[in-house]
Amino acid sequence: QKEVEQDPGPLSVPEGAIVSLNCTYSNSAFQYFMWYRQYSRKGPELLMYTYSSGNKEDGRFTAQVDKSSKYISLFIRDSQPSDSATYLCAMSQAGTALIFGKGTTLSVSS
Amino acid sequence: DAGVIQSPRHEVTEMGQEVTLRCKPISGHDYLFWYRQTMMRGLELLIYFNNNVPIDDSGMPEDRFSAKMPNASFSTLKIQPSEPRDSAVYFCASSGGQVNNQPQHFGDGTRLSIL
């Protein structure tokens, strides 16, 4: 079992839809959880960062961490065509580097 | 403020040739990471440095791959000899603070094709 699992999609939604992106993981020692967004032919850029469990909201984006289920989510409200990208989850434990999911490709049509 | 700068952006070469990828991290960042991204395997960490010292190279696929960081503003990833299965996008990233909880800033990658 890979340490981080992420459904690659692709996921296609109409503009204005609510999008849910998810990752599961197997290492209960993970404490730091991040979501990166990657546009075509560009490097990933940090979108959201959460430490341990709970929710974090930033504008249209909400990140959730459920450590008991080893499950993290990213919600995008009122999705826009500019949200079309690949979303990668990433996580780590103390003293180790990030481990990335394979990424989910999202397409938002106008 | 300039971001992470990688060169070249694209490289096409024949099997068996030496390939050198270059990276300039963000000034003041003391961590530097090299990744490889493919459709099949996603984004894989190859090696990372802290204060120019290699800390974890367990992701380097084989002895054909080597990485150096001679100073705080420059790193190279070398493949010799190159093989078609090395074709991928190679990213360099840098960060400050601790290795596990600081955002990594990525360059735009080098798209490598080995014929």
Short mmCIF file of C-alpha atoms in Angstrom, two decimals, chain A residues 2 32 34 36 38 41-46 49 88 92-98 100-102, chain B residues 9-10 33 35 37 39-43 45 48 91 99-104 106-108 111:
data_model
loop_
_atom_site.label_atom_id
_atom_site.label_comp_id
_atom_site.label_asym_id
_atom_site.label_seq_id
_atom_site.Cartn_x
_atom_site.Cartn_y
_atom_site.Cartn_z
CA LYS A 2 1.36 3.40 -0.97
CA TYR A 32 1.54 18.27 8.44
CA MET A 34 -0.72 20.52 2.46
CA TYR A 36 -0.61 22.17 -3.89
CA GLN A 38 -0.22 22.75 -10.42
CA ARG A 41 3.67 23.14 -17.62
CA LYS A 42 4.27 24.90 -14.30
CA GLY A 43 5.61 23.82 -10.93
CA PRO A 44 3.28 23.09 -8.00
CA GLU A 45 2.38 26.02 -5.74
CA LEU A 46 1.15 25.82 -2.15
CA TYR A 49 -1.54 24.11 4.86
CA LEU A 88 -1.69 17.40 -5.22
CA SER A 92 4.84 14.68 6.37
CA GLN A 93 5.83 13.80 9.89
CA ALA A 94 8.32 15.58 12.10
CA GLY A 95 11.82 15.63 10.66
CA THR A 96 11.00 14.14 7.28
CA ALA A 97 10.31 15.57 3.85
CA LEU A 98 6.89 15.85 2.24
CA PHE A 100 3.04 13.82 -2.41
CA GLY A 101 -0.03 12.14 -3.83
CA LYS A 102 -0.14 11.59 -7.59
CA ARG B 9 13.39 24.33 -19.57
CA HIS B 10 13.53 21.59 -22.19
CA PHE B 33 14.81 19.44 -3.15
CA TYR B 35 11.87 15.82 -7.73
CA GLN B 37 7.33 13.80 -12.09
CA MET B 39 2.21 10.24 -15.16
CA MET B 40 2.78 6.76 -13.80
CA ARG B 41 4.58 7.57 -10.55
CA GLY B 42 3.56 11.17 -9.81
CA LEU B 43 5.95 13.51 -8.01
CA LEU B 45 11.49 13.06 -4.19
CA TYR B 48 17.24 16.94 -0.67
CA PHE B 91 11.56 19.91 -10.56
CA VAL B 99 12.06 20.26 6.31
CA ASN B 100 8.60 19.02 7.10
CA ASN B 101 6.34 21.98 7.71
CA GLN B 102 7.43 24.86 5.53
CA PRO B 103 6.00 25.49 2.07
CA GLN B 104 8.22 24.40 -0.75
CA PHE B 106 8.97 25.03 -6.99
CA GLY B 107 10.63 26.04 -10.21
CA ASP B 108 8.86 25.49 -13.52
CA ARG B 111 11.15 18.66 -19.40
#
